[in-house]
N, CA, C and O atoms as a printed pandas DataFrame, in Angstrom:
     atom_number atom_name residue_name chain_id  residue_number  x_coord  y_coord  z_coord
0              1         N          LEU        A               1   91.580   59.853  124.620
1              2        CA          LEU        A               1   91.307   61.027  123.821
2              3         C          LEU        A               1   89.807   61.135  123.633
3              4         O          LEU        A               1   89.145   60.154  123.293
4              5         N          GLU        A               2   89.275   62.313  123.852
5              6        CA          GLU        A               2   87.851   62.567  123.676
6              7         C          GLU        A               2   87.702   63.833  122.838
7              8         O          GLU        A               2   88.369   64.835  123.097
8              9         N          THR        A               3   86.834   63.788  121.844
9             10        CA          THR        A               3   86.679   64.939  120.959
10            11         C          THR        A               3   85.235   65.066  120.487
11            12         O          THR        A               3   84.457   64.114  120.563
12            13         N          VAL        A               4   84.893   66.248  120.003
13            14        CA          VAL        A               4   83.574   66.522  119.430
14            15         C          VAL        A               4   83.775   66.810  117.951
15            16         O          VAL        A               4   84.650   67.591  117.575
16            17         N          LEU        A               5   82.958   66.175  117.110
17            18        CA          LEU        A               5   83.017   66.360  115.673
18            19         C          LEU        A               5   81.701   66.997  115.230
19            20         O          LEU        A               5   80.643   66.376  115.340
20            21         N          LYS        A               6   81.761   68.230  114.732
21            22        CA          LYS        A               6   80.548   68.949  114.323
22            23         C          LYS        A               6   80.319   68.752  112.825
23            24         O          LYS        A               6   81.201   68.994  112.001
24            25         N          VAL        A               7   79.107   68.304  112.504
25            26        CA          VAL        A               7   78.708   68.106  111.113
26            27         C          VAL        A               7   77.808   69.270  110.720
27            28         O          VAL        A               7   76.746   69.473  111.309
28            29         N          VAL        A               8   78.242   70.032  109.720
29            30        CA          VAL        A               8   77.498   71.220  109.296
30            31         C          VAL        A               8   77.351   71.212  107.772
31            32         O          VAL        A               8   78.165   70.612  107.071
32            33         N          PRO        A               9   76.308   71.882  107.260
33            34        CA          PRO        A               9   76.178   71.955  105.809
34            35         C          PRO        A               9   77.268   72.836  105.213
35            36         O          PRO        A               9   77.736   73.785  105.842
36            37         N          GLY        A              10   77.656   72.509  104.007
37            38        CA          GLY        A              10   78.654   73.300  103.296
38            39         C          GLY        A              10   78.352   73.299  101.816
39            40         O          GLY        A              10   77.509   72.533  101.349
40            41         N          ARG        A              11   79.027   74.143  101.083
41            42        CA          ARG        A              11   78.821   74.217   99.634
42            43         C          ARG        A              11   80.173   74.144   98.945
43            44         O          ARG        A              11   81.094   74.890   99.277
44            45         N          ILE        A              12   80.280   73.252   97.998
45            46        CA          ILE        A              12   81.469   73.137   97.170
46            47         C          ILE        A              12   81.238   74.000   95.932
47            48         O          ILE        A              12   80.237   73.834   95.235
48            49         N          GLN        A              13   82.148   74.906   95.663
49            50        CA          GLN        A              13   82.040   75.797   94.507
50            51         C          GLN        A              13   82.998   75.328   93.422
51            52         O          GLN        A              13   84.126   74.933   93.716
52            53         N          GLY        A              14   82.567   75.368   92.201
53            54        CA          GLY        A              14   83.412   74.972   91.080
54            55         C          GLY        A              14   82.586   74.880   89.824
55            56         O          GLY        A              14   81.469   75.396   89.771
56            57         N          PRO        A              15   83.125   74.226   88.809
57            58        CA          PRO        A              15   82.355   74.060   87.579
58            59         C          PRO        A              15   81.011   73.363   87.851
59            60         O          PRO        A              15   80.008   73.658   87.202
60            61         N          ILE        A              16   81.010   72.456   88.799
61            62        CA          ILE        A              16   79.773   71.830   89.272
62            63         C          ILE        A              16   79.701   72.108   90.762
63            64         O          ILE        A              16   80.469   71.535   91.534
64            65         N          SER        A              17   78.788   72.979   91.180
65            66        CA          SER        A              17   78.646   73.333   92.596
66            67         C          SER        A              17   77.556   72.482   93.219
67            68         O          SER        A              17   76.573   72.135   92.564
68            69         N          TYR        A              18   77.738   72.144   94.505
69            70        CA          TYR        A              18   76.742   71.326   95.187
70            71         C          TYR        A              18   76.841   71.508   96.692
71            72         O          TYR        A              18   77.879   71.907   97.220
72            73         N          ASN        A              19   75.740   71.209   97.373
73            74        CA          ASN        A              19   75.684   71.233   98.830
74            75         C          ASN        A              19   76.104   69.866   99.344
75            76         O          ASN        A              19   75.851   68.848   98.700
76            77         N          THR        A              20   76.740   69.846  100.498
77            78        CA          THR        A              20   77.195   68.586  101.070
78            79         C          THR        A              20   77.361   68.728  102.571
79            80         O          THR        A              20   77.184   69.815  103.121
80            81         N          ARG        A              21   77.703   67.628  103.236
81            82        CA          ARG        A              21   78.049   67.652  104.656
82            83         C          ARG        A              21   79.525   68.023  104.779
83            84         O          ARG        A              21   80.346   67.627  103.952
84            85         N          THR        A              22   79.845   68.780  105.812
85            86        CA          THR        A              22   81.252   69.013  106.131
86            87         C          THR        A              22   81.464   68.605  107.582
87            88         O          THR        A              22   80.535   68.613  108.390
88            89         N          TYR        A              23   82.678   68.255  107.885
89            90        CA          TYR        A              23   83.052   67.828  109.231
90            91         C          TYR        A              23   84.069   68.820  109.748
91            92         O          TYR        A              23   85.190   68.904  109.246
92            93         N          GLU        A              24   83.663   69.575  110.764
93            94        CA          GLU        A              24   84.456   70.702  111.268
94            95         C          GLU        A              24   84.679   71.722  110.152
95            96         O          GLU        A              24   85.713   72.389  110.104
96            97         N          GLY        A              25   83.687   71.837  109.247
97            98        CA          GLY        A              25   83.749   72.809  108.167
98            99         C          GLY        A              25   84.682   72.432  107.031
99           100         O          GLY        A              25   84.974   73.265  106.172
100          101         N          LYS        A              26   85.161   71.178  107.009
101          102        CA          LYS        A              26   86.133   70.759  106.002
102          103         C          LYS        A              26   85.694   69.473  105.316
103          104         O          LYS        A              26   84.899   68.700  105.849
104          105         N          ILE        A              27   86.232   69.267  104.126
105          106        CA          ILE        A              27   86.066   68.006  103.404
106          107         C          ILE        A              27   87.444   67.617  102.912
107          108         O          ILE        A              27   88.039   68.408  102.180
108          109         N          PRO        A              28   87.985   66.498  103.242
109          110        CA          PRO        A              28   87.432   65.571  104.229
110          111         C          PRO        A              28   87.566   66.146  105.629
111          112         O          PRO        A              28   88.227   67.163  105.838
112          113         N          GLY        A              29   86.935   65.487  106.572
113          114        CA          GLY        A              29   87.012   65.904  107.973
114          115         C          GLY        A              29   88.393   65.625  108.544
115          116         O          GLY        A              29   89.291   65.190  107.823
116          117         N          PRO        A              30   88.562   65.873  109.834
117          118        CA          PRO        A              30   89.873   65.692  110.458
118          119         C          PRO        A              30   90.289   64.225  110.521
119          120         O          PRO        A              30   89.456   63.320  110.494
120          121         N          THR        A              31   91.590   64.022  110.606
121          122        CA          THR        A              31   92.157   62.692  110.803
122          123         C          THR        A              31   92.493   62.542  112.278
123          124         O          THR        A              31   93.152   63.402  112.862
124          125         N          PHE        A              32   92.039   61.452  112.878
125          126        CA          PHE        A              32   92.361   61.177  114.278
126          127         C          PHE        A              32   93.498   60.170  114.308
127          128         O          PHE        A              32   93.367   59.070  113.770
128          129         N          ARG        A              33   94.588   60.525  114.917
129          130        CA          ARG        A              33   95.731   59.627  115.014
130          131         C          ARG        A              33   95.806   59.087  116.441
131          132         O          ARG        A              33   95.884   59.852  117.403
132          133         N          VAL        A              34   95.781   57.782  116.562
133          134        CA          VAL        A              34   95.841   57.132  117.865
134          135         C          VAL        A              34   96.903   56.044  117.818
135          136         O          VAL        A              34   97.287   55.573  116.748
136          137         N          LEU        A              35   97.362   55.663  118.983
137          138        CA          LEU        A              35   98.365   54.612  119.120
138          139         C          LEU        A              35   97.710   53.343  119.655
139          140         O          LEU        A              35   96.630   53.405  120.243
140          141         N          PRO        A              36   98.354   52.192  119.458
141          142        CA          PRO        A              36   97.799   50.961  120.028
142          143         C          PRO        A              36   97.557   51.120  121.525
143          144         O          PRO        A              36   98.421   51.595  122.262
144          145         N          GLY        A              37   96.368   50.715  121.958
145          146        CA          GLY        A              37   96.014   50.817  123.370
146          147         C          GLY        A              37   95.274   52.101  123.720
147          148         O          GLY        A              37   94.679   52.192  124.794
148          149         N          ASP        A              38   95.299   53.090  122.840
149          150        CA          ASP        A              38   94.570   54.336  123.086
150          151         C          ASP        A              38   93.069   54.100  122.963
151          152         O          ASP        A              38   92.627   53.206  122.242
152          153         N          SER        A              39   92.305   54.898  123.663
153          154        CA          SER        A              39   90.852   54.913  123.513
154          155         C          SER        A              39   90.468   56.247  122.901
155          156         O          SER        A              39   91.037   57.284  123.240
156          157         N          LEU        A              40   89.500   56.212  121.998
157          158        CA          LEU        A              40   89.014   57.420  121.341
158          159         C          LEU        A              40   87.508   57.466  121.511
159          160         O          LEU        A              40   86.811   56.518  121.148
160          161         N          ILE        A              41   87.003   58.553  122.055
161          162        CA          ILE        A              41   85.570   58.775  122.194
162          163         C          ILE        A              41   85.222   59.975  121.330
163          164         O          ILE        A              41   85.743   61.071  121.536
164          165         N          VAL        A              42   84.335   59.761  120.357
165          166        CA          VAL        A              42   83.938   60.828  119.441
166          167         C          VAL        A              42   82.451   61.100  119.632
167          168         O          VAL        A              42   81.625   60.196  119.501
168          169         N          THR        A              43   82.119   62.338  119.939
169          170        CA          THR        A              43   80.729   62.776  119.986
170          171         C          THR        A              43   80.460   63.528  118.694
171          172         O          THR        A              43   81.075   64.561  118.429
172          173         N          VAL        A              44   79.540   63.007  117.892
173          174        CA          VAL        A              44   79.171   63.639  116.626
174          175         C          VAL        A              44   77.973   64.536  116.888
175          176         O          VAL        A              44   76.923   64.059  117.319
176          177         N          GLU        A              45   78.119   65.832  116.633
177          178        CA          GLU        A              45   77.023   66.792  116.766
178          179         C          GLU        A              45   76.498   67.107  115.373
179          180         O          GLU        A              45   77.226   67.641  114.536
180          181         N          ASN        A              46   75.238   66.779  115.126
181          182        CA          ASN        A              46   74.630   67.004  113.825
182          183         C          ASN        A              46   74.001   68.396  113.791
183          184         O          ASN        A              46   72.995   68.648  114.454
184          185         N          HIS        A              47   74.598   69.290  113.019
185          186        CA          HIS        A              47   74.077   70.646  112.839
186          187         C          HIS        A              47   73.506   70.827  111.433
187          188         O          HIS        A              47   73.417   71.949  110.933
188          189         N          LEU        A              48   73.118   69.715  110.798
189          190        CA          LEU        A              48   72.503   69.799  109.482
190          191         C          LEU        A              48   71.074   70.295  109.624
191          192         O          LEU        A              48   70.491   70.235  110.706
192          193         N          GLU        A              49   70.520   70.781  108.533
193          194        CA          GLU        A              49   69.178   71.355  108.568
194          195         C          GLU        A              49   68.131   70.288  108.830
195          196         O          GLU        A              49   68.222   69.169  108.325
196          197         N          GLY        A              50   67.142   70.648  109.620
197          198        CA          GLY        A              50   66.050   69.738  109.928
198          199         C          GLY        A              50   65.010   69.718  108.830
199          200         O          GLY        A              50   65.137   70.430  107.833
200          201         N          PRO        A              51   63.981   68.906  109.008
201          202        CA          PRO        A              51   62.957   68.783  107.975
202          203         C          PRO        A              51   62.162   70.063  107.746
203          204         O          PRO        A              51   61.530   70.218  106.701
204          205         N          ASP        A              52   62.186   70.989  108.717
205          206        CA          ASP        A              52   61.470   72.250  108.517
206          207         C          ASP        A              52   62.086   73.070  107.388
207          208         O          ASP        A              52   61.396   73.850  106.731
208          209         N          ALA        A              53   63.397   72.891  107.164
209          210        CA          ALA        A              53   64.074   73.635  106.101
210          211         C          ALA        A              53   63.684   73.107  104.727
211          212         O          ALA        A              53   63.748   73.837  103.738
212          213         N          ALA        A              54   63.283   71.844  104.664
213          214        CA          ALA        A              54   62.872   71.229  103.397
214          215         C          ALA        A              54   61.701   70.301  103.697
215          216         O          ALA        A              54   61.922   69.132  104.015
216          217         N          PRO        A              55   60.467   70.782  103.607
217          218        CA          PRO        A              55   59.293   69.996  104.000
218          219         C          PRO        A              55   59.169   68.654  103.283
219          220         O          PRO        A              55   58.535   67.737  103.805
220          221         N          GLU        A              56   59.759   68.523  102.102
221          222        CA          GLU        A              56   59.661   67.258  101.385
222          223         C          GLU        A              56   60.598   66.181  101.947
223          224         O          GLU        A              56   60.547   65.029  101.516
224          225         N          CYS        A              57   61.450   66.554  102.903
225          226        CA          CYS        A              57   62.405   65.608  103.469
226          227         C          CYS        A              57   61.884   65.030  104.782
227          228         O          CYS        A              57   61.422   65.775  105.645
228          229         N          PRO        A              58   61.955   63.704  104.940
229          230        CA          PRO        A              58   61.560   63.099  106.215
230          231         C          PRO        A              58   62.498   63.526  107.345
231          232         O          PRO        A              58   63.581   64.054  107.092
232          233         N          VAL        A              59   62.084   63.299  108.575
233          234        CA          VAL        A              59   62.895   63.690  109.728
234          235         C          VAL        A              59   64.272   63.044  109.671
235          236         O          VAL        A              59   65.286   63.736  109.750
236          237         N          MET        A              60   64.315   61.712  109.532
237          238        CA          MET        A              60   65.601   61.017  109.399
238          239         C          MET        A              60   65.757   60.678  107.924
239          240         O          MET        A              60   65.182   59.699  107.450
240          241         N          SER        A              61   66.527   61.476  107.196
241          242        CA          SER        A              61   66.637   61.299  105.761
242          243         C          SER        A              61   68.087   61.259  105.345
243          244         O          SER        A              61   68.905   62.037  105.835
244          245         N          ASN        A              62   68.403   60.364  104.451
245          246        CA          ASN        A              62   69.726   60.323  103.874
246          247         C          ASN        A              62   69.600   60.283  102.355
247          248         O          ASN        A              62   70.481   59.787  101.653
248          249         N          LEU        A              63   68.479   60.821  101.864
249          250        CA          LEU        A              63   68.259   60.888  100.432
250          251         C          LEU        A              63   69.257   61.865   99.818
251          252         O          LEU        A              63   69.718   62.793  100.483
252          253         N          TYR        A              64   69.584   61.655   98.563
253          254        CA          TYR        A              64   70.574   62.495   97.900
254          255         C          TYR        A              64   70.220   63.979   97.995
255          256         O          TYR        A              64   71.101   64.814   98.204
256          257         N          ARG        A              65   68.952   64.308   97.845
257          258        CA          ARG        A              65   68.567   65.723   97.882
258          259         C          ARG        A              65   68.294   66.228   99.294
259          260         O          ARG        A              65   68.130   67.432   99.490
260          261         N          CYS        A              66   68.242   65.337  100.280
261          262        CA          CYS        A              66   67.867   65.722  101.642
262          263         C          CYS        A              66   68.839   65.142  102.685
263          264         O          CYS        A              66   68.384   64.493  103.627
264          265         N          PRO        A              67   70.136   65.348  102.554
265          266        CA          PRO        A              67   71.023   64.731  103.534
266          267         C          PRO        A              67   71.008   65.479  104.862
267          268         O          PRO        A              67   71.657   66.516  105.004
268          269         N          ASN        A              68   70.262   64.949  105.841
269          270        CA          ASN        A              68   70.246   65.611  107.143
270          271         C          ASN        A              68   70.622   64.670  108.278
271          272         O          ASN        A              68   70.578   65.061  109.444
272          273         N          THR        A              69   70.992   63.434  107.953
273          274        CA          THR        A              69   71.467   62.514  108.980
274          275         C          THR        A              69   72.926   62.187  108.720
275          276         O          THR        A              69   73.425   62.367  107.609
276          277         N          THR        A              70   73.599   61.710  109.739
277          278        CA          THR        A              70   74.992   61.323  109.592
278          279         C          THR        A              70   75.299   60.226  110.594
279          280         O          THR        A              70   74.528   59.996  111.526
280          281         N          ASN        A              71   76.404   59.558  110.409
281          282        CA          ASN        A              71   76.899   58.602  111.386
282          283         C          ASN        A              71   78.413   58.560  111.276
283          284         O          ASN        A              71   79.004   59.285  110.475
284          285         N          ILE        A              72   79.027   57.728  112.066
285          286        CA          ILE        A              72   80.478   57.579  112.004
286          287         C          ILE        A              72   80.795   56.108  112.188
287          288         O          ILE        A              72   80.216   55.431  113.037
288          289         N          HIS        A              73   81.716   55.631  111.386
289          290        CA          HIS        A              73   82.192   54.263  111.525
290          291         C          HIS        A              73   83.610   54.203  110.968
291          292         O          HIS        A              73   84.042   55.098  110.242
292          293         N          VAL        A              74   84.314   53.154  111.311
293          294        CA          VAL        A              74   85.707   53.019  110.879
294          295         C          VAL        A              74   85.873   51.725  110.098
295          296         O          VAL        A              74   85.053   50.813  110.197
296          297         N          HIS        A              75   86.926   51.663  109.336
297          298        CA          HIS        A              75   87.281   50.466  108.581
298          299         C          HIS        A              75   88.666   50.015  109.026
299          300         O          HIS        A              75   89.573   50.834  109.171
300          301         N          GLY        A              76   88.827   48.722  109.239
301          302        CA          GLY        A              76   90.139   48.177  109.527
302          303         C          GLY        A              76   90.610   48.299  110.957
303          304         O          GLY        A              76   91.766   47.991  111.248
304          305         N          LEU        A              77   89.753   48.739  111.859
305          306        CA          LEU        A              77   90.137   48.871  113.263
306          307         C          LEU        A              77   89.188   48.054  114.120
307          308         O          LEU        A              77   88.020   47.885  113.769
308          309         N          TRP        A              78   89.677   47.551  115.233
309          310        CA          TRP        A              78   88.797   46.876  116.180
310          311         C          TRP        A              78   88.128   47.959  117.001
311          312         O          TRP        A              78   88.796   48.810  117.589
312          313         N          VAL        A              79   86.826   47.924  117.035
313          314        CA          VAL        A              79   86.051   48.867  117.841
314          315         C          VAL        A              79   85.004   48.092  118.609
315          316         O          VAL        A              79   84.670   46.962  118.254
316          317         N          ALA        A              80   84.484   48.705  119.668
317          318        CA          ALA        A              80   83.414   48.073  120.430
318          319         C          ALA        A              80   82.234   47.835  119.486
319          320         O          ALA        A              80   81.932   48.688  118.652
320          321         N          PRO        A              81   81.563   46.682  119.608
321          322        CA          PRO        A              81   80.436   46.405  118.703
322          323         C          PRO        A              81   79.388   47.517  118.759
323          324         O          PRO        A              81   79.034   48.006  119.832
324          325         N          GLN        A              82   78.907   47.899  117.587
325          326        CA          GLN        A              82   77.914   48.958  117.505
326          327         C          GLN        A              82   77.149   48.829  116.196
327          328         O          GLN        A              82   77.630   48.219  115.241
328          329         N          ASP        A              83   76.000   49.387  116.164
329          330        CA          ASP        A              83   75.169   49.370  114.967
330          331         C          ASP        A              83   75.595   50.523  114.067
331          332         O          ASP        A              83   75.309   51.681  114.368
332          333         N          VAL        A              84   76.278   50.215  112.960
333          334        CA          VAL        A              84   76.783   51.276  112.088
334          335         C          VAL        A              84   75.670   51.989  111.342
335          336         O          VAL        A              84   75.909   53.023  110.719
336          337         N          TYR        A              85   74.451   51.451  111.393
337          338        CA          TYR        A              85   73.337   52.090  110.710
338          339         C          TYR        A              85   72.590   53.076  111.602
339          340         O          TYR        A              85   71.653   53.728  111.142
340          341         N          THR        A              86   72.984   53.198  112.865
341          342        CA          THR        A              86   72.374   54.174  113.748
342          343         C          THR        A              86   72.890   55.552  113.356
343          344         O          THR        A              86   74.099   55.782  113.326
344          345         N          GLY        A              87   71.986   56.454  113.059
345          346        CA          GLY        A              87   72.388   57.785  112.637
346          347         C          GLY        A              87   71.957   58.836  113.627
347          348         O          GLY        A              87   71.173   58.573  114.538
348          349         N          ALA        A              88   72.475   60.020  113.439
349          350        CA          ALA        A              88   72.085   61.178  114.232
350          351         C          ALA        A              88   71.291   62.100  113.333
351          352         O          ALA        A              88   71.807   62.604  112.335
352          353         N          GLY        A              89   70.026   62.323  113.687
353          354        CA          GLY        A              89   69.189   63.236  112.927
354          355         C          GLY        A              89   69.534   64.675  113.251
355          356         O          GLY        A              89   70.418   64.931  114.069
356          357         N          PRO        A              90   68.845   65.626  112.617
357          358        CA          PRO        A              90   69.105   67.035  112.869
358          359         C          PRO        A              90   69.026   67.371  114.359
359          360         O          PRO        A              90   68.080   66.977  115.042
360          361         N          SER        A              91   70.019   68.095  114.852
361          362        CA          SER        A              91   70.128   68.548  116.243
362          363         C          SER        A              91   70.345   67.411  117.234
363          364         O          SER        A              91   70.159   67.606  118.436
364          365         N          GLU        A              92   70.733   66.231  116.761
365          366        CA          GLU        A              92   71.013   65.103  117.652
366          367         C          GLU        A              92   72.505   64.875  117.767
367          368         O          GLU        A              92   73.292   65.370  116.960
368          369         N          GLU        A              93   72.887   64.106  118.799
369          370        CA          GLU        A              93   74.280   63.721  119.004
370          371         C          GLU        A              93   74.382   62.209  118.937
371          372         O          GLU        A              93   73.421   61.493  119.215
372          373         N          LEU        A              94   75.565   61.734  118.563
373          374        CA          LEU        A              94   75.868   60.318  118.488
374          375         C          LEU        A              94   77.250   60.129  119.101
375          376         O          LEU        A              94   78.206   60.772  118.666
376          377         N          VAL        A              95   77.374   59.254  120.109
377          378        CA          VAL        A              95   78.656   59.028  120.770
378          379         C          VAL        A              95   79.183   57.673  120.340
379          380         O          VAL        A              95   78.471   56.671  120.403
380          381         N          ARG        A              96   80.441   57.645  119.900
381          382        CA          ARG        A              96   81.111   56.402  119.510
382          383         C          ARG        A              96   82.376   56.263  120.340
383          384         O          ARG        A              96   83.141   57.213  120.506
384          385         N          VAL        A              97   82.579   55.053  120.858
385          386        CA          VAL        A              97   83.765   54.754  121.675
386          387         C          VAL        A              97   84.632   53.777  120.921
387          388         O          VAL        A              97   85.688   53.379  121.414
């Protein structure tokens, strides 16, 4: 199974409204269901705003007020070794197998 996961900015409306990351325009993002022996390749496309949209934010920023990087990792599954701290900056892609 191979899929693309698009990360885009979104806004949660309510008594307390805030900007956040969405995955395929949703929170939470999609659930991937796989069976034992299946392989899953996920390409994360970061469509979050770059530093030009907020000059006070560094290029690779994960500050509360400047979330423009993202990554993907799993819990409880065996996956190929990878650096979970590697992120995708604005307009970058990250491939996880």
